[in-house]
Amino acid sequence: PSPAISSVSPNRVCDGSVVELNVIGWNFEDGAAMHLEEESTGLPHQPVWLRQVGSRSLVARFENLPASRFDVVVENLSFSTSAKSALAFEVVKPVAATDFSPPTASSGGGGVITVTGNNFRSGLTRLFVDVAEVPVSVQSASSLTFTAPSHAEGSAVSTLQNDSSEERRVGKEGRFRVAPYHLKTNSV
């Protein structure tokens, strides 16, 4: 029988990351093979290692994948059957901030802050001030805005990351590069 793929986790990581990709499905034969295929070029990327857990689960480690979208391919070698996942796996460039403008905000919050940087993505870029998530509005790949939250006088550590709510829910946010920046606050 042909293998079938029902889920891929995580479904998104930053380039340069080491990722353990978990693939769930059925009809994975003993000795099944798996690789990633770049959607744009068709180039295959082989895992550093592959572990099979029964006939329904494969775990593979990939390193140094380029920023691209990938199809996940599982092959049963003895019957020469394969399955290509309709669930894409994506490698994205990590987010980076170069400037906060203005660099200060009222301790009562409310001021709009513009962040300049790279690789911001609508729906994926998230901002945390200390530990609380702050809503952002991505203007472009190099600019986003947020409303400064209220905060005690001093420095507020701001952290940007690209991820998805699904990855956060399953605890994969630690696989993303995180760039800390300081937003100095003052009282009015």
Coordinates of N, CA and C in Angstrom, one line a residue:
P1 N 0.8 -1.2 0.0 CA 0.0 0.0 0.0 C 0.9 1.3 0.0
S2 N 0.3 2.3 -0.5 CA 1.0 3.6 -0.6 C 1.0 4.3 0.8
P3 N 2.1 5.0 1.1 CA 2.0 5.7 2.4 C 1.1 7.0 2.2
A4 N 0.6 7.5 3.3 CA -0.2 8.7 3.3 C 0.2 9.5 4.5
I5 N 0.2 10.9 4.3 CA 0.7 11.8 5.3 C -0.5 12.6 5.8
S6 N -0.7 12.7 7.1 CA -1.8 13.4 7.7 C -1.4 14.7 8.4
S7 N -0.2 14.7 8.9 CA 0.3 16.0 9.6 C 1.8 16.1 9.6
V8 N 2.2 17.3 9.6 CA 3.7 17.6 9.6 C 3.8 18.7 10.7
S9 N 4.8 18.5 11.6 CA 5.0 19.4 12.7 C 6.5 19.5 13.0
P10 N 7.0 20.7 13.2 CA 6.4 22.0 13.0 C 6.2 22.2 11.5
N11 N 5.4 23.2 11.2 CA 5.1 23.5 9.8 C 5.9 24.7 9.3
R12 N 6.7 25.3 10.2 CA 7.5 26.5 9.9 C 8.6 26.7 10.9
V13 N 9.8 27.0 10.3 CA 11.0 27.3 11.1 C 11.8 28.4 10.5
C14 N 12.7 29.0 11.2 CA 13.6 30.0 10.6 C 14.8 29.3 9.9
D15 N 15.3 29.9 8.9 CA 16.5 29.3 8.2 C 17.7 29.3 9.2
G16 N 18.5 28.4 9.0 CA 19.7 28.2 9.9 C 19.3 27.3 11.1
S17 N 18.1 27.0 11.3 CA 17.6 26.2 12.4 C 17.9 24.8 12.2
V18 N 18.1 24.1 13.2 CA 18.1 22.6 13.2 C 16.7 22.2 13.6
V19 N 16.1 21.4 12.8 CA 14.7 21.1 13.0 C 14.5 19.5 13.0
E20 N 13.7 19.1 14.0 CA 13.3 17.7 14.0 C 11.8 17.7 13.5
L21 N 11.6 17.2 12.3 CA 10.3 17.2 11.7 C 9.6 15.9 12.0
N22 N 8.4 16.1 12.5 CA 7.6 14.9 12.9 C 6.5 14.8 11.8
V23 N 6.4 13.6 11.2 CA 5.5 13.3 10.1 C 4.6 12.2 10.6
I24 N 3.3 12.4 10.6 CA 2.3 11.4 11.0 C 1.5 11.0 9.8
G25 N 1.2 9.7 9.7 CA 0.4 9.2 8.6 C 0.1 7.8 8.8
W26 N 0.0 7.0 7.7 CA -0.2 5.6 7.8 C 0.5 4.9 6.6
N27 N 0.6 3.6 6.8 CA 1.2 2.7 5.8 C 2.7 3.1 5.6
F28 N 3.4 3.5 6.6 CA 4.9 3.7 6.5 C 5.5 2.3 6.8
E29 N 6.1 1.7 5.7 CA 6.8 0.4 5.9 C 8.0 0.5 6.7
D30 N 8.5 -0.6 7.3 CA 9.8 -0.6 7.9 C 10.8 -0.2 6.9
G31 N 11.6 0.7 7.3 CA 12.7 1.2 6.4 C 12.2 2.3 5.4
A32 N 11.0 2.9 5.7 CA 10.5 4.0 4.8 C 11.5 5.1 4.8
A33 N 11.6 5.8 3.7 CA 12.5 6.9 3.5 C 11.7 8.2 3.5
M34 N 12.3 9.3 3.8 CA 11.7 10.6 3.8 C 12.7 11.7 3.3
H35 N 12.2 12.7 2.6 CA 13.0 13.8 2.2 C 12.1 15.0 2.0
L36 N 12.7 16.2 1.9 CA 12.0 17.4 1.6 C 12.3 17.8 0.2
E37 N 11.3 18.3 -0.5 CA 11.5 18.7 -1.9 C 11.1 20.2 -2.0
E38 N 12.1 21.0 -2.5 CA 11.8 22.5 -2.6 C 10.7 22.6 -3.7
E39 N 9.6 23.4 -3.3 CA 8.5 23.6 -4.3 C 9.0 24.3 -5.5
S40 N 9.8 25.3 -5.3 CA 10.2 26.2 -6.5 C 11.2 25.5 -7.4
T41 N 12.1 24.6 -6.9 CA 13.1 24.1 -7.8 C 13.0 22.6 -7.9
G42 N 12.3 21.9 -7.0 CA 12.2 20.4 -7.1 C 13.4 19.8 -6.4
L43 N 14.4 20.6 -5.9 CA 15.6 20.0 -5.3 C 15.2 19.2 -4.1
P44 N 15.8 18.0 -3.9 CA 15.5 17.2 -2.7 C 16.5 17.6 -1.6
H45 N 16.1 17.5 -0.4 CA 17.0 17.7 0.8 C 16.8 16.5 1.7
Q46 N 17.9 15.8 2.0 CA 17.9 14.6 2.8 C 18.1 14.9 4.2
P47 N 17.5 14.1 5.1 CA 17.7 14.4 6.5 C 19.0 13.9 7.0
V48 N 19.5 14.5 8.1 CA 20.8 14.1 8.7 C 20.5 12.7 9.3
W49 N 19.4 12.5 9.9 CA 19.0 11.2 10.4 C 17.5 11.1 10.3
L50 N 17.0 9.8 10.3 CA 15.6 9.5 10.2 C 15.3 8.4 11.2
R51 N 14.2 8.5 12.0 CA 13.8 7.5 12.9 C 12.3 7.2 12.7
Q52 N 12.1 5.9 12.6 CA 10.7 5.5 12.3 C 10.1 5.0 13.6
V53 N 8.9 5.4 13.9 CA 8.2 5.0 15.1 C 6.9 4.3 14.7
G54 N 7.0 3.0 14.4 CA 5.9 2.2 13.9 C 5.5 2.5 12.5
S55 N 4.3 2.2 12.1 CA 3.9 2.4 10.7 C 3.2 3.7 10.5
R56 N 3.1 4.6 11.6 CA 2.4 5.8 11.5 C 3.2 7.1 11.8
S57 N 4.5 6.9 12.1 CA 5.2 8.1 12.5 C 6.7 8.1 12.0
L58 N 7.2 9.2 11.5 CA 8.6 9.3 11.2 C 9.1 10.6 11.8
V59 N 10.3 10.6 12.3 CA 11.0 11.8 12.8 C 12.3 11.9 12.1
A60 N 12.5 13.1 11.5 CA 13.8 13.4 10.8 C 14.4 14.7 11.2
R61 N 15.7 14.7 11.2 CA 16.4 15.9 11.6 C 17.0 16.5 10.3
F62 N 16.8 17.8 10.1 CA 17.3 18.6 9.0 C 18.1 19.7 9.5
E63 N 19.2 20.1 8.8 CA 20.0 21.2 9.2 C 20.3 22.1 7.9
N64 N 20.4 23.3 8.2 CA 20.9 24.3 7.1 C 19.9 24.3 5.9
L65 N 18.7 24.3 6.1 CA 17.7 24.4 5.0 C 17.6 25.8 4.5
P66 N 17.5 26.1 3.2 CA 17.4 27.4 2.8 C 15.9 27.9 3.0
A67 N 15.8 29.2 3.0 CA 14.4 29.8 3.1 C 13.6 29.4 1.8
S68 N 12.6 28.7 2.0 CA 11.8 28.2 0.9 C 10.6 27.4 1.4
R69 N 9.7 27.1 0.5 CA 8.6 26.1 0.9 C 8.9 24.8 0.4
F70 N 8.6 23.7 1.2 CA 9.0 22.4 0.8 C 7.8 21.5 0.9
D71 N 7.8 20.4 0.0 CA 6.9 19.3 0.1 C 7.6 18.2 0.9
V72 N 6.8 17.5 1.7 CA 7.4 16.4 2.5 C 7.0 15.1 1.7
V73 N 8.1 14.3 1.4 CA 7.9 13.1 0.6 C 8.3 11.9 1.5
V74 N 7.4 10.9 1.6 CA 7.6 9.7 2.2 C 7.6 8.6 1.2
E75 N 8.6 7.7 1.2 CA 8.6 6.6 0.2 C 8.7 5.2 0.9
N76 N 7.9 4.3 0.4 CA 8.1 2.9 0.8 C 8.9 2.2 -0.2
L77 N 10.1 1.9 0.1 CA 11.1 1.5 -0.8 C 10.9 0.1 -1.4
S78 N 10.3 -0.8 -0.6 CA 10.1 -2.2 -1.1 C 9.0 -2.3 -2.2
F79 N 8.0 -1.4 -2.2 CA 7.0 -1.4 -3.2 C 7.1 -0.2 -4.1
S80 N 8.1 0.6 -4.0 CA 8.3 1.8 -4.8 C 7.1 2.6 -4.9
T81 N 6.5 2.9 -3.7 CA 5.3 3.8 -3.6 C 5.7 5.0 -2.8
S82 N 5.1 6.1 -3.1 CA 5.5 7.3 -2.3 C 4.3 8.2 -2.1
A83 N 4.4 9.1 -1.2 CA 3.3 10.1 -0.9 C 4.0 11.4 -0.8
K84 N 3.4 12.4 -1.4 CA 3.9 13.8 -1.2 C 2.8 14.5 -0.5
S85 N 3.2 15.2 0.6 CA 2.3 15.8 1.5 C 1.7 17.1 0.8
A86 N 0.4 17.3 1.0 CA -0.3 18.5 0.6 C 0.0 19.6 1.7
L87 N 0.5 19.2 2.8 CA 0.8 20.1 3.9 C 2.3 20.6 3.7
A88 N 2.4 21.8 3.3 CA 3.7 22.4 3.1 C 4.5 22.6 4.4
F89 N 5.8 22.5 4.3 CA 6.7 22.8 5.4 C 7.5 24.1 4.9
E90 N 7.6 25.1 5.7 CA 8.2 26.3 5.3 C 9.4 26.7 6.2
V91 N 10.5 27.2 5.5 CA 11.6 27.7 6.2 C 11.6 29.2 5.9
V92 N 11.6 30.1 6.9 CA 11.5 31.5 6.7 C 12.8 32.2 7.3
K93 N 13.1 33.4 6.8 CA 14.2 34.1 7.3 C 13.8 34.6 8.7
P94 N 14.8 34.7 9.6 CA 14.5 35.2 11.0 C 14.3 36.7 11.0
V95 N 13.4 37.1 11.9 CA 13.1 38.5 12.0 C 14.3 39.2 12.7
A96 N 14.5 40.5 12.3 CA 15.5 41.3 13.0 C 15.1 42.7 13.1
A97 N 15.3 43.4 14.2 CA 15.0 44.8 14.4 C 16.2 45.6 14.4
T98 N 16.2 46.8 13.7 CA 17.3 47.7 13.7 C 17.1 49.0 14.4
D99 N 15.8 49.4 14.6 CA 15.5 50.6 15.2 C 14.1 50.7 15.8
F100 N 14.0 51.3 17.0 CA 12.7 51.6 17.6 C 12.5 53.1 17.5
S101 N 11.4 53.6 16.9 CA 11.2 55.1 16.9 C 9.8 55.5 17.3
P102 N 9.6 56.3 18.2 CA 10.7 56.9 19.1 C 11.3 55.9 20.0
P103 N 12.5 56.1 20.5 CA 13.1 55.2 21.4 C 12.6 55.2 22.9
T104 N 11.7 56.2 23.2 CA 11.1 56.2 24.5 C 9.6 56.3 24.4
A105 N 9.0 55.9 25.5 CA 7.5 55.9 25.6 C 7.1 56.2 27.0
S106 N 5.9 56.7 27.2 CA 5.4 57.1 28.5 C 5.2 55.8 29.3
S107 N 5.4 55.8 30.6 CA 5.2 54.6 31.4 C 3.7 54.3 31.4
G108 N 2.8 55.2 31.1 CA 1.4 54.9 31.0 C 1.0 54.2 29.7
G109 N 2.0 54.1 28.8 CA 1.7 53.4 27.5 C 0.9 54.3 26.6
G110 N 0.5 53.7 25.4 CA -0.4 54.4 24.5 C 0.3 55.0 23.3
G111 N 1.6 55.3 23.3 CA 2.3 55.9 22.2 C 2.5 54.8 21.1
V112 N 2.5 55.2 19.8 CA 2.7 54.3 18.7 C 4.2 54.3 18.5
I113 N 4.8 53.1 18.4 CA 6.2 52.9 18.2 C 6.4 52.2 16.8
T114 N 7.3 52.7 16.0 CA 7.6 52.1 14.7 C 8.9 51.3 14.9
V115 N 8.9 50.1 14.4 CA 10.0 49.2 14.5 C 10.5 49.0 13.0
T116 N 11.8 49.3 12.8 CA 12.4 49.1 11.4 C 13.2 47.9 11.6
G117 N 13.2 47.0 10.5 CA 14.0 45.8 10.5 C 13.9 45.0 9.3
N118 N 13.9 43.7 9.4 CA 13.9 42.8 8.3 C 13.0 41.6 8.5
N119 N 12.4 41.1 7.5 CA 11.7 39.8 7.5 C 10.4 39.8 8.3
F120 N 9.8 41.0 8.5 CA 8.5 41.0 9.2 C 7.4 40.4 8.3
R121 N 6.5 39.6 8.8 CA 5.5 38.9 8.0 C 4.2 39.1 8.7
S122 N 3.2 39.6 8.0 CA 1.9 39.8 8.6 C 1.3 38.5 9.0
G123 N 0.8 38.4 10.2 CA 0.2 37.2 10.8 C 1.2 36.3 11.4
L124 N 2.5 36.6 11.2 CA 3.5 35.7 11.8 C 4.5 36.4 12.8
T125 N 4.7 37.7 12.5 CA 5.6 38.4 13.4 C 5.0 38.7 14.7
R126 N 5.6 38.4 15.8 CA 5.0 38.7 17.1 C 6.0 39.5 17.9
L127 N 5.5 40.3 18.8 CA 6.3 41.1 19.7 C 5.9 40.9 21.1
F128 N 6.9 40.7 22.0 CA 6.7 40.5 23.4 C 7.4 41.6 24.1
V129 N 6.8 42.3 25.0 CA 7.4 43.3 25.9 C 7.5 42.7 27.2
D130 N 8.7 42.4 27.7 CA 9.0 41.6 28.8 C 8.3 40.2 28.5
V131 N 7.3 39.8 29.1 CA 6.7 38.5 28.8 C 5.3 38.6 28.1
A132 N 4.8 39.8 28.1 CA 3.4 39.9 27.5 C 3.5 40.2 26.0
E133 N 2.6 39.5 25.3 CA 2.6 39.7 23.8 C 1.8 41.0 23.6
V134 N 2.3 41.8 22.6 CA 1.7 43.1 22.2 C 1.3 43.0 20.8
P135 N 0.1 43.3 20.4 CA -0.4 43.3 19.0 C 0.5 44.2 18.2
V136 N 0.8 43.7 17.0 CA 1.6 44.5 16.0 C 0.8 44.7 14.7
S137 N 1.1 45.7 14.0 CA 0.6 45.9 12.6 C 1.8 45.9 11.7
V138 N 1.9 44.9 10.9 CA 3.0 44.8 9.9 C 2.7 45.7 8.7
Q139 N 3.5 46.7 8.5 CA 3.3 47.6 7.4 C 4.0 47.1 6.1
S140 N 5.1 46.5 6.3 CA 5.9 45.9 5.2 C 6.9 44.9 5.8
A141 N 7.7 44.3 4.9 CA 8.7 43.4 5.4 C 9.8 44.1 6.3
S142 N 9.8 45.4 6.2 CA 10.9 46.1 7.0 C 10.3 47.1 8.0
S143 N 9.0 47.1 8.2 CA 8.4 48.1 9.1 C 7.2 47.5 9.8
L144 N 7.1 47.7 11.1 CA 5.8 47.4 11.8 C 5.6 48.4 12.9
T145 N 4.4 48.5 13.4 CA 4.1 49.5 14.5 C 3.4 48.7 15.6
F146 N 3.5 49.3 16.8 CA 2.7 48.7 17.9 C 2.5 49.9 18.9
T147 N 1.5 49.7 19.7 CA 1.1 50.7 20.8 C 1.9 50.3 22.0
A148 N 2.7 51.1 22.6 CA 3.5 50.8 23.7 C 2.5 50.5 24.9
P149 N 2.8 49.4 25.6 CA 1.9 49.1 26.8 C 2.4 49.9 28.0
S150 N 1.6 50.0 29.0 CA 2.1 50.6 30.2 C 3.2 49.7 30.8
H151 N 4.1 50.4 31.5 CA 5.3 49.7 32.0 C 6.0 50.6 33.0
A152 N 6.6 49.9 34.0 CA 7.3 50.7 35.1 C 8.5 51.4 34.4
E153 N 8.9 52.5 35.1 CA 10.1 53.2 34.5 C 11.3 52.3 34.4
G154 N 12.1 52.6 33.4 CA 13.3 51.8 33.2 C 13.2 51.2 31.8
S155 N 14.0 50.1 31.6 CA 14.0 49.5 30.3 C 13.0 48.3 30.3
A156 N 12.3 48.3 29.1 CA 11.4 47.1 28.9 C 12.1 46.3 27.8
V157 N 12.3 45.0 28.0 CA 12.9 44.2 27.1 C 11.9 43.8 26.0
S158 N 12.1 44.1 24.8 CA 11.2 43.8 23.7 C 11.8 42.7 22.8
T159 N 11.1 41.7 22.5 CA 11.5 40.5 21.8 C 10.6 40.3 20.6
L160 N 11.2 40.2 19.4 CA 10.5 39.9 18.2 C 10.8 38.5 17.7
Q161 N 9.8 37.9 17.1 CA 10.0 36.5 16.6 C 9.0 36.3 15.5
N162 N 9.3 35.5 14.5 CA 8.4 35.0 13.5 C 8.0 33.6 13.9
D163 N 6.7 33.4 14.0 CA 6.3 32.0 14.2 C 4.8 31.9 13.9
S164 N 4.1 30.8 14.2 CA 2.7 30.7 14.0 C 2.1 30.3 15.3
S165 N 0.8 30.6 15.4 CA 0.1 30.2 16.6 C 0.1 28.7 16.9
E166 N 0.1 27.9 15.8 CA 0.1 26.5 16.0 C 1.5 26.1 16.6
E167 N 2.6 26.6 16.1 CA 3.9 26.3 16.6 C 4.0 26.7 18.1
R168 N 3.4 27.9 18.4 CA 3.5 28.3 19.8 C 2.7 27.4 20.7
R169 N 1.5 27.0 20.2 CA 0.6 26.1 21.0 C 1.3 24.8 21.3
V170 N 2.1 24.3 20.3 CA 2.7 23.0 20.6 C 4.1 23.1 21.1
G171 N 4.5 24.4 21.5 CA 5.7 24.6 22.2 C 7.0 24.6 21.4
K172 N 6.9 25.0 20.1 CA 8.0 25.0 19.2 C 8.7 26.4 19.1
E173 N 8.2 27.4 19.8 CA 8.8 28.7 19.7 C 10.3 28.8 20.0
G174 N 10.8 27.9 20.8 CA 12.2 27.9 21.1 C 13.1 27.6 19.9
R175 N 12.5 27.2 18.8 CA 13.3 26.9 17.6 C 13.5 28.1 16.7
F176 N 12.9 29.2 17.2 CA 13.1 30.4 16.4 C 14.1 31.3 17.0
R177 N 14.9 32.0 16.1 CA 15.9 32.9 16.6 C 15.1 34.1 17.1
V178 N 15.5 34.6 18.3 CA 14.9 35.7 19.0 C 15.9 36.8 19.2
A179 N 15.5 38.0 18.8 CA 16.4 39.2 18.9 C 15.9 40.1 19.9
P180 N 16.6 40.3 21.1 CA 16.1 41.2 22.1 C 16.5 42.6 21.8
Y181 N 15.6 43.6 22.1 CA 15.9 45.0 21.9 C 15.3 45.7 23.2
H182 N 15.9 46.8 23.5 CA 15.4 47.5 24.7 C 14.6 48.8 24.3
L183 N 13.5 48.9 24.9 CA 12.6 50.1 24.7 C 12.6 50.8 26.0
K184 N 13.3 51.9 26.0 CA 13.4 52.7 27.3 C 12.1 53.4 27.5
T185 N 11.6 53.4 28.7 CA 10.4 54.0 29.1 C 10.7 55.2 30.1
N186 N 9.8 56.1 30.1 CA 9.9 57.2 31.1 C 8.5 57.6 31.6
S187 N 8.5 58.2 32.8 CA 7.2 58.6 33.3 C 6.8 60.0 32.8
V188 N 5.6 60.3 32.7 CA 5.1 61.6 32.2 C 4.8 62.5 33.3

